[in-house]
PDB file of C-alpha atoms in Angstrom:
ATOM      1  CA  MET A   1     129.422 135.099  62.099  1.00 58.00           C
ATOM      2  CA  SER A   2     130.141 138.325  63.940  1.00 67.00           C
ATOM      3  CA  LYS A   3     128.879 141.160  63.612  1.00 73.00           C
ATOM      4  CA  ALA A   4     132.218 142.672  62.431  1.00 78.00           C
ATOM      5  CA  ALA A   5     133.617 140.212  60.138  1.00 77.00           C
ATOM      6  CA  ALA A   6     129.821 140.434  58.541  1.00 79.00           C
ATOM      7  CA  ASN A   7     130.556 143.921  58.301  1.00 82.00           C
ATOM      8  CA  ASP A   8     134.106 143.726  56.894  1.00 83.00           C
ATOM      9  CA  ILE A   9     132.196 141.338  54.209  1.00 83.00           C
ATOM     10  CA  CYS A  10     129.454 144.230  52.867  1.00 83.00           C
ATOM     11  CA  ARG A  11     132.337 146.462  52.867  1.00 85.00           C
ATOM     12  CA  ILE A  12     134.774 145.096  50.574  1.00 85.00           C
ATOM     13  CA  LEU A  13     131.738 144.184  47.915  1.00 83.00           C
ATOM     14  CA  ASN A  14     130.319 147.685  48.242  1.00 85.00           C
ATOM     15  CA  THR A  15     134.297 147.993  47.389  1.00 87.00           C
ATOM     16  CA  PHE A  16     133.571 147.177  43.814  1.00 84.00           C
ATOM     17  CA  ASN A  17     130.289 148.182  43.491  1.00 84.00           C
ATOM     18  CA  VAL A  18     128.256 144.984  43.795  1.00 82.00           C
ATOM     19  CA  PRO A  19     124.572 145.263  43.074  1.00 82.00           C
ATOM     20  CA  ASN A  20     121.801 145.655  46.143  1.00 78.00           C
ATOM     21  CA  MET A  21     124.449 144.675  48.077  1.00 80.00           C
ATOM     22  CA  PRO A  22     123.609 146.004  51.641  1.00 82.00           C
ATOM     23  CA  LYS A  23     125.573 148.402  53.567  1.00 82.00           C
ATOM     24  CA  ASP A  24     126.056 146.245  56.981  1.00 83.00           C
ATOM     25  CA  PHE A  25     125.196 143.732  58.633  1.00 78.00           C
ATOM     26  CA  ARG A  26     121.913 144.689  59.915  1.00 78.00           C
ATOM     27  CA  GLY A  27     120.750 144.510  56.115  1.00 80.00           C
ATOM     28  CA  VAL A  28     122.561 141.638  55.408  1.00 76.00           C
ATOM     29  CA  MET A  29     120.488 140.043  58.294  1.00 71.00           C
ATOM     30  CA  SER A  30     116.999 141.788  56.956  1.00 71.00           C
ATOM     31  CA  HIS A  31     117.677 140.672  53.553  1.00 67.00           C
ATOM     32  CA  VAL A  32     118.053 137.300  54.231  1.00 61.00           C
ATOM     33  CA  LYS A  33     115.473 136.460  57.018  1.00 58.00           C
ATOM     34  CA  LYS A  34     112.890 137.936  53.721  1.00 59.00           C
ATOM     35  CA  SER A  35     114.078 135.640  51.421  1.00 54.00           C
ATOM     36  CA  ASN A  36     115.217 132.361  53.343  1.00 53.00           C
ATOM     37  CA  PRO A  37     113.555 131.290  56.808  1.00 47.00           C
ATOM     38  CA  THR A  38     116.049 128.893  57.432  1.00 49.00           C
ATOM     39  CA  LEU A  39     119.802 130.179  57.457  1.00 47.00           C
ATOM     40  CA  LEU A  40     123.058 128.606  56.882  1.00 64.00           C
ATOM     41  CA  HIS A  41     125.440 129.186  60.298  1.00 76.00           C
ATOM     42  CA  GLY A  42     128.929 128.377  60.106  1.00 82.00           C
ATOM     43  CA  ASN A  43     131.765 127.631  62.619  1.00 88.00           C
ATOM     44  CA  GLN A  44     133.562 130.636  63.735  1.00 90.00           C
ATOM     45  CA  SER A  45     137.001 130.202  64.372  1.00 94.00           C
ATOM     46  CA  PHE A  46     140.492 132.075  64.347  1.00 95.00           C
ATOM     47  CA  ILE A  47     144.335 131.308  63.118  1.00 94.00           C
ATOM     48  CA  CYS A  48     146.627 131.649  65.197  1.00 95.00           C
ATOM     49  CA  PRO A  49     149.610 133.629  63.123  1.00 93.00           C
ATOM     50  CA  SER A  50     152.596 132.118  65.954  1.00 94.00           C
ATOM     51  CA  CYS A  51     151.785 128.229  65.241  1.00 95.00           C
ATOM     52  CA  PHE A  52     149.257 128.597  63.383  1.00 93.00           C
ATOM     53  CA  GLY A  53     146.220 126.137  65.834  1.00 93.00           C
ATOM     54  CA  LYS A  54     142.330 127.081  65.026  1.00 93.00           C
ATOM     55  CA  ASN A  55     141.439 128.438  68.015  1.00 93.00           C
ATOM     56  CA  ALA A  56     137.704 130.458  69.519  1.00 92.00           C
ATOM     57  CA  ASN A  57     139.395 133.345  71.353  1.00 92.00           C
ATOM     58  CA  ALA A  58     139.865 136.074  68.712  1.00 91.00           C
ATOM     59  CA  SER A  59     142.584 138.145  71.503  1.00 93.00           C
ATOM     60  CA  LYS A  60     144.921 135.400  72.540  1.00 94.00           C
ATOM     61  CA  CYS A  61     145.958 131.778  71.096  1.00 95.00           C
ATOM     62  CA  ASN A  62     144.702 129.195  73.860  1.00 92.00           C
ATOM     63  CA  THR A  63     148.211 127.446  73.440  1.00 92.00           C
ATOM     64  CA  ASN A  64     149.942 126.325  75.782  1.00 91.00           C
ATOM     65  CA  GLY A  65     153.675 127.981  75.705  1.00 92.00           C
ATOM     66  CA  CYS A  66     152.162 130.040  72.775  1.00 95.00           C
ATOM     67  CA  GLN A  67     154.403 133.181  71.933  1.00 94.00           C
ATOM     68  CA  SER A  68     150.230 134.518  71.653  1.00 94.00           C
ATOM     69  CA  ALA A  69     149.589 132.909  74.299  1.00 93.00           C
ATOM     70  CA  SER A  70     149.125 136.403  76.091  1.00 93.00           C
ATOM     71  CA  SER A  71     148.071 138.342  73.219  1.00 94.00           C
ATOM     72  CA  TYR A  72     148.598 137.062  69.632  1.00 95.00           C
ATOM     73  CA  VAL A  73     151.111 138.781  67.910  1.00 94.00           C
ATOM     74  CA  ARG A  74     149.377 140.433  64.901  1.00 90.00           C
ATOM     75  CA  SER A  75     145.928 139.683  63.769  1.00 90.00           C
ATOM     76  CA  PRO A  76     144.439 136.463  63.490  1.00 92.00           C
ATOM     77  CA  THR A  77     143.127 135.419  60.361  1.00 92.00           C
ATOM     78  CA  SER A  78     139.031 135.114  61.121  1.00 93.00           C
ATOM     79  CA  VAL A  79     137.714 132.424  59.293  1.00 93.00           C
ATOM     80  CA  PHE A  80     133.818 130.746  58.773  1.00 92.00           C
ATOM     81  CA  THR A  81     133.498 126.855  58.300  1.00 93.00           C
ATOM     82  CA  PHE A  82     130.263 125.707  56.499  1.00 94.00           C
ATOM     83  CA  PRO A  83     129.257 122.769  56.714  1.00 94.00           C
ATOM     84  CA  ILE A  84     128.785 120.665  53.307  1.00 95.00           C
ATOM     85  CA  LEU A  85     126.653 118.437  53.717  1.00 93.00           C
ATOM     86  CA  PRO A  86     123.153 120.500  54.272  1.00 92.00           C
ATOM     87  CA  GLN A  87     124.280 122.435  51.550  1.00 94.00           C
ATOM     88  CA  ILE A  88     124.524 119.256  49.314  1.00 94.00           C
ATOM     89  CA  ILE A  89     121.236 117.642  50.200  1.00 92.00           C
ATOM     90  CA  SER A  90     119.075 120.770  50.509  1.00 91.00           C
ATOM     91  CA  ILE A  91     120.382 121.401  46.794  1.00 93.00           C
ATOM     92  CA  LEU A  92     119.560 117.474  45.541  1.00 92.00           C
ATOM     93  CA  GLU A  93     116.012 117.316  46.793  1.00 89.00           C
ATOM     94  CA  ARG A  94     115.650 120.337  44.334  1.00 88.00           C
ATOM     95  CA  GLU A  95     117.007 119.782  41.476  1.00 90.00           C
ATOM     96  CA  ASN A  96     117.256 117.580  38.410  1.00 89.00           C
ATOM     97  CA  LEU A  97     120.399 115.848  37.454  1.00 89.00           C
ATOM     98  CA  ALA A  98     121.697 115.741  34.123  1.00 87.00           C
ATOM     99  CA  PRO A  99     121.983 112.523  32.057  1.00 83.00           C
ATOM    100  CA  LEU A 100     125.224 110.401  32.273  1.00 80.00           C
ATOM    101  CA  THR A 101     127.296 110.479  28.932  1.00 78.00           C
ATOM    102  CA  TYR A 102     130.656 109.092  27.880  1.00 76.00           C
ATOM    103  CA  GLU A 103     132.348 108.333  24.928  1.00 77.00           C
ATOM    104  CA  SER A 104     136.182 107.706  24.851  1.00 74.00           C
ATOM    105  CA  ASP A 105     137.590 110.164  22.009  1.00 76.00           C
ATOM    106  CA  GLN A 106     134.848 113.015  23.670  1.00 78.00           C
ATOM    107  CA  CYS A 107     134.601 115.445  26.178  1.00 80.00           C
ATOM    108  CA  GLN A 108     132.414 118.173  26.841  1.00 82.00           C
ATOM    109  CA  ASP A 109     132.312 118.424  30.953  1.00 85.00           C
ATOM    110  CA  VAL A 110     133.509 116.899  33.763  1.00 86.00           C
ATOM    111  CA  ILE A 111     130.031 114.484  33.906  1.00 85.00           C
ATOM    112  CA  ASN A 112     131.033 112.570  30.321  1.00 84.00           C
ATOM    113  CA  SER A 113     135.148 112.803  31.141  1.00 85.00           C
ATOM    114  CA  GLN A 114     137.299 109.466  31.503  1.00 84.00           C
ATOM    115  CA  ARG A 115     138.527 110.586  35.338  1.00 82.00           C
ATOM    116  CA  HIS A 116     134.594 110.773  35.880  1.00 85.00           C
ATOM    117  CA  HIS A 117     134.023 107.517  34.492  1.00 85.00           C
ATOM    118  CA  GLU A 118     136.692 105.489  36.204  1.00 86.00           C
ATOM    119  CA  ILE A 119     134.717 106.385  39.623  1.00 84.00           C
ATOM    120  CA  VAL A 120     131.554 106.099  38.638  1.00 84.00           C
ATOM    121  CA  MET A 121     132.414 102.046  37.493  1.00 86.00           C
ATOM    122  CA  LYS A 122     134.451 102.215  40.484  1.00 86.00           C
ATOM    123  CA  GLU A 123     131.914 102.694  42.957  1.00 82.00           C
ATOM    124  CA  LYS A 124     129.199 100.736  41.145  1.00 80.00           C
ATOM    125  CA  GLN A 125     131.516  97.791  41.516  1.00 84.00           C
ATOM    126  CA  ILE A 126     131.935  98.310  45.422  1.00 80.00           C
ATOM    127  CA  HIS A 127     128.593  99.499  45.276  1.00 74.00           C
ATOM    128  CA  SER A 128     125.830  98.644  42.995  1.00 74.00           C
ATOM    129  CA  GLY A 129     122.965 100.511  44.037  1.00 74.00           C
ATOM    130  CA  SER A 130     124.169 103.397  45.311  1.00 77.00           C
ATOM    131  CA  ASN A 131     124.491 106.643  43.478  1.00 88.00           C
ATOM    132  CA  ILE A 132     126.855 109.367  42.997  1.00 90.00           C
ATOM    133  CA  VAL A 133     127.734 113.228  42.844  1.00 92.00           C
ATOM    134  CA  THR A 134     131.399 114.891  42.016  1.00 93.00           C
ATOM    135  CA  LEU A 135     132.334 118.585  43.109  1.00 95.00           C
ATOM    136  CA  THR A 136     134.668 120.971  41.136  1.00 95.00           C
ATOM    137  CA  LEU A 137     136.354 122.640  44.491  1.00 95.00           C
ATOM    138  CA  ASN A 138     137.037 126.187  44.161  1.00 95.00           C
ATOM    139  CA  SER A 139     139.178 128.668  45.894  1.00 93.00           C
ATOM    140  CA  ASP A 140     140.812 132.383  45.456  1.00 92.00           C
ATOM    141  CA  GLY A 141     140.787 135.700  47.351  1.00 89.00           C
ATOM    142  CA  VAL A 142     141.075 139.204  46.808  1.00 85.00           C
ATOM    143  CA  LEU A 143     143.208 141.900  49.006  1.00 82.00           C
ATOM    144  CA  ILE A 144     141.488 145.414  49.701  1.00 79.00           C
ATOM    145  CA  LYS A 145     144.080 147.570  49.714  1.00 78.00           C
ATOM    146  CA  ARG A 146     142.727 151.058  50.637  1.00 78.00           C
ATOM    147  CA  LEU A 147     140.750 148.795  53.478  1.00 75.00           C
ATOM    148  CA  SER A 148     143.823 146.417  54.401  1.00 81.00           C
ATOM    149  CA  ARG A 149     141.479 143.401  54.724  1.00 84.00           C
ATOM    150  CA  SER A 150     141.669 140.447  52.687  1.00 88.00           C
ATOM    151  CA  LEU A 151     138.614 138.309  51.485  1.00 90.00           C
ATOM    152  CA  TRP A 152     139.732 134.292  50.648  1.00 92.00           C
ATOM    153  CA  ILE A 153     136.699 132.259  49.754  1.00 93.00           C
ATOM    154  CA  THR A 154     136.642 128.381  49.299  1.00 95.00           C
ATOM    155  CA  CYS A 155     132.984 126.567  47.316  1.00 95.00           C
ATOM    156  CA  ALA A 156     132.485 123.596  44.895  1.00 96.00           C
ATOM    157  CA  CYS A 157     130.065 122.444  42.733  1.00 96.00           C
ATOM    158  CA  ILE A 158     128.066 119.793  41.928  1.00 96.00           C
ATOM    159  CA  ASN A 159     128.880 118.892  38.779  1.00 94.00           C
ATOM    160  CA  GLU A 160     126.240 116.218  37.620  1.00 93.00           C
ATOM    161  CA  LEU A 161     123.994 119.768  37.783  1.00 94.00           C
ATOM    162  CA  PRO A 162     122.973 120.701  34.333  1.00 93.00           C
ATOM    163  CA  ARG A 163     125.326 123.636  33.599  1.00 90.00           C
ATOM    164  CA  CYS A 164     122.792 126.046  33.231  1.00 91.00           C
ATOM    165  CA  LYS A 165     121.777 125.701  37.247  1.00 93.00           C
ATOM    166  CA  ARG A 166     125.434 124.460  38.320  1.00 93.00           C
ATOM    167  CA  PHE A 167     126.977 128.000  39.249  1.00 93.00           C
ATOM    168  CA  GLU A 168     123.714 129.842  39.802  1.00 93.00           C
ATOM    169  CA  ILE A 169     124.895 131.444  43.266  1.00 90.00           C
ATOM    170  CA  ASN A 170     121.798 129.158  45.259  1.00 90.00           C
ATOM    171  CA  ASN A 171     123.998 126.043  44.021  1.00 94.00           C
ATOM    172  CA  MET A 172     126.849 126.812  45.256  1.00 94.00           C
ATOM    173  CA  LEU A 173     128.738 124.770  48.051  1.00 95.00           C
ATOM    174  CA  ILE A 174     130.313 127.669  50.643  1.00 94.00           C
ATOM    175  CA  CYS A 175     132.742 125.871  52.436  1.00 95.00           C
ATOM    176  CA  SER A 176     134.840 128.423  53.919  1.00 94.00           C
ATOM    177  CA  ILE A 177     135.035 132.046  54.015  1.00 92.00           C
ATOM    178  CA  SER A 178     138.276 133.871  55.824  1.00 92.00           C
ATOM    179  CA  THR A 179     139.096 137.240  56.695  1.00 91.00           C
ATOM    180  CA  GLY A 180     142.034 138.667  57.420  1.00 89.00           C
ATOM    181  CA  ASP A 181     144.706 141.705  56.995  1.00 87.00           C
ATOM    182  CA  GLY A 182     146.388 139.545  54.109  1.00 84.00           C
ATOM    183  CA  LYS A 183     146.687 136.877  52.161  1.00 84.00           C
ATOM    184  CA  PRO A 184     146.044 133.446  54.208  1.00 88.00           C
ATOM    185  CA  LYS A 185     149.592 132.306  55.178  1.00 89.00           C
ATOM    186  CA  LYS A 186     150.287 127.960  53.553  1.00 91.00           C
ATOM    187  CA  GLN A 187     150.094 127.173  57.175  1.00 92.00           C
ATOM    188  CA  GLU A 188     146.841 128.505  58.265  1.00 92.00           C
ATOM    189  CA  TYR A 189     144.945 127.090  54.692  1.00 92.00           C
ATOM    190  CA  SER A 190     146.594 124.234  55.999  1.00 93.00           C
ATOM    191  CA  THR A 191     144.506 124.689  59.431  1.00 93.00           C
ATOM    192  CA  ILE A 192     141.567 126.766  57.592  1.00 92.00           C
ATOM    193  CA  LEU A 193     141.567 123.050  54.748  1.00 93.00           C
ATOM    194  CA  ILE A 194     141.461 120.324  57.784  1.00 93.00           C
ATOM    195  CA  ASP A 195     137.863 120.246  58.442  1.00 93.00           C
ATOM    196  CA  ILE A 196     136.691 120.958  54.886  1.00 94.00           C
ATOM    197  CA  VAL A 197     138.277 117.806  54.300  1.00 95.00           C
ATOM    198  CA  ASN A 198     137.505 115.281  56.627  1.00 95.00           C
ATOM    199  CA  GLU A 199     133.965 116.107  55.406  1.00 96.00           C
ATOM    200  CA  LEU A 200     134.409 115.562  51.716  1.00 95.00           C
ATOM    201  CA  LYS A 201     136.674 112.341  53.053  1.00 95.00           C
ATOM    202  CA  ILE A 202     133.019 110.992  55.008  1.00 95.00           C
ATOM    203  CA  LEU A 203     131.229 112.030  52.008  1.00 95.00           C
ATOM    204  CA  GLU A 204     133.676 109.928  49.419  1.00 92.00           C
ATOM    205  CA  ASN A 205     133.826 107.456  52.625  1.00 91.00           C
ATOM    206  CA  ILE A 206     130.161 106.580  53.875  1.00 90.00           C
ATOM    207  CA  GLY A 207     128.075 108.661  51.982  1.00 91.00           C
ATOM    208  CA  PHE A 208     124.562 110.589  53.094  1.00 91.00           C
ATOM    209  CA  ASP A 209     121.054 109.994  52.213  1.00 91.00           C
ATOM    210  CA  ILE A 210     118.540 112.238  50.604  1.00 88.00           C
ATOM    211  CA  VAL A 211     114.792 112.314  50.551  1.00 84.00           C
ATOM    212  CA  LEU A 212     113.959 112.206  47.167  1.00 74.00           C
ATOM    213  CA  LEU A 213     109.941 112.062  45.079  1.00 62.00           C
ATOM    214  CA  SER A 214     109.236 108.765  44.206  1.00 60.00           C
ATOM    215  CA  ASP A 215     109.150 107.691  40.760  1.00 60.00           C
ATOM    216  CA  LYS A 216     105.184 106.941  41.328  1.00 59.00           C
ATOM    217  CA  LYS A 217     101.845 108.960  40.876  1.00 61.00           C
ATOM    218  CA  ASP A 218     101.411 108.687  44.705  1.00 58.00           C
ATOM    219  CA  ASN A 219     103.783 110.890  45.120  1.00 60.00           C
ATOM    220  CA  ALA A 220     106.097 109.214  48.115  1.00 62.00           C
ATOM    221  CA  ARG A 221     109.300 110.266  49.477  1.00 68.00           C
ATOM    222  CA  LYS A 222     112.275 107.832  49.569  1.00 77.00           C
ATOM    223  CA  TYR A 223     115.006 108.506  51.138  1.00 83.00           C
ATOM    224  CA  THR A 224     118.319 107.425  48.152  1.00 87.00           C
ATOM    225  CA  HIS A 225     121.949 106.685  49.584  1.00 89.00           C
ATOM    226  CA  PHE A 226     124.515 108.894  47.532  1.00 92.00           C
ATOM    227  CA  HIS A 227     128.359 109.193  47.224  1.00 92.00           C
ATOM    228  CA  ALA A 228     130.290 112.942  47.352  1.00 94.00           C
ATOM    229  CA  PHE A 229     133.931 113.119  44.857  1.00 92.00           C
ATOM    230  CA  THR A 230     135.716 115.367  45.321  1.00 93.00           C
ATOM    231  CA  ILE A 231     137.596 115.056  41.456  1.00 90.00           C
ATOM    232  CA  CYS A 232     139.266 118.618  40.110  1.00 90.00           C
ATOM    233  CA  ALA A 233     139.458 121.971  41.218  1.00 91.00           C
ATOM    234  CA  ALA A 234     139.709 125.311  39.489  1.00 90.00           C
ATOM    235  CA  CYS A 235     142.025 127.843  40.228  1.00 90.00           C
ATOM    236  CA  ASP A 236     144.338 130.795  40.233  1.00 88.00           C
ATOM    237  CA  LYS A 237     148.116 130.091  39.980  1.00 88.00           C
ATOM    238  CA  PRO A 238     148.417 131.565  43.977  1.00 86.00           C
ATOM    239  CA  ALA A 239     145.513 129.654  44.709  1.00 87.00           C
ATOM    240  CA  GLN A 240     146.912 127.058  43.945  1.00 87.00           C
ATOM    241  CA  SER A 241     149.984 127.126  46.044  1.00 88.00           C
ATOM    242  CA  LEU A 242     147.867 127.317  48.569  1.00 87.00           C
ATOM    243  CA  LEU A 243     145.291 124.968  48.031  1.00 87.00           C
ATOM    244  CA  MET A 244     148.381 122.336  47.054  1.00 87.00           C
ATOM    245  CA  ASN A 245     150.602 123.664  49.720  1.00 85.00           C
ATOM    246  CA  ILE A 246     153.531 123.701  46.690  1.00 86.00           C
ATOM    247  CA  LYS A 247     155.556 126.867  46.396  1.00 86.00           C
ATOM    248  CA  ASP A 248     154.311 129.936  45.075  1.00 85.00           C
ATOM    249  CA  PRO A 249     154.390 130.320  41.041  1.00 83.00           C
ATOM    250  CA  THR A 250     156.890 132.798  41.363  1.00 83.00           C
ATOM    251  CA  GLY A 251     159.519 130.437  42.348  1.00 85.00           C
ATOM    252  CA  TYR A 252     161.354 127.230  41.237  1.00 87.00           C
ATOM    253  CA  PHE A 253     159.708 123.713  41.123  1.00 85.00           C
ATOM    254  CA  SER A 254     156.176 125.613  41.089  1.00 84.00           C
ATOM    255  CA  CYS A 255     154.519 123.166  38.898  1.00 83.00           C
ATOM    256  CA  GLY A 256     151.974 121.575  40.093  1.00 80.00           C
ATOM    257  CA  TRP A 257     152.707 118.529  37.656  1.00 79.00           C
ATOM    258  CA  CYS A 258     155.978 118.288  36.627  1.00 82.00           C
ATOM    259  CA  CYS A 259     159.415 118.420  38.417  1.00 84.00           C
ATOM    260  CA  ILE A 260     161.130 121.078  36.133  1.00 84.00           C
ATOM    261  CA  LYS A 261     162.833 123.469  37.978  1.00 79.00           C
ATOM    262  CA  GLY A 262     161.478 126.489  36.044  1.00 71.00           C
TER     263      GLY A 262
END
């Protein structure tokens, strides 16, 4: 993440009077280095406002023939995409998972819902010894008019964690953070989602290995294979229209479930 982007995020959060929030990039780095020996590095890119392609250049588009090939026609949306797999591994290696229960006439949580049960049973038929975790996505943002900056975050949580641990800040998966002059356009957000969706497909179809402590008294460590399935998302209507690429909530046929004109 660039220093300018970190400074923008700090300014936005300080506007909301977030307690113990550093004032700038230097303060963030000082705090992070004290509490985290290992840093999570994201990949920075810029979304062209003309062709909506992803670029590494902050001043112009790299696509030949694009209207913004010499200079962006307006300030591009800056995006930081974070690898999901290292975050999942870090969480699963230090947190215990909640036991799975399912009753057809009750649903108290995502992990005892019918959809969760269907996914687990289907996967068990294909790979009898596989371990499964599921994810809930969330995407939301805020526009600070006084600063003329928008902050949009896409994150996820692991449903199999106990509720008391699931939404702790250290157990949240940060997928992407974008900043810009305004809310991302649908074409821009679709570009942002490409890397996230591709990694989620790998986590679902191929899976990953993590090192867990053995149940035996020797405390030996063993590799355990997991698959991660994204089964739901929690969004308000504007975020849903971006995530699903459907009409804005004020437009006709804007419902994500039905085809009623509205």
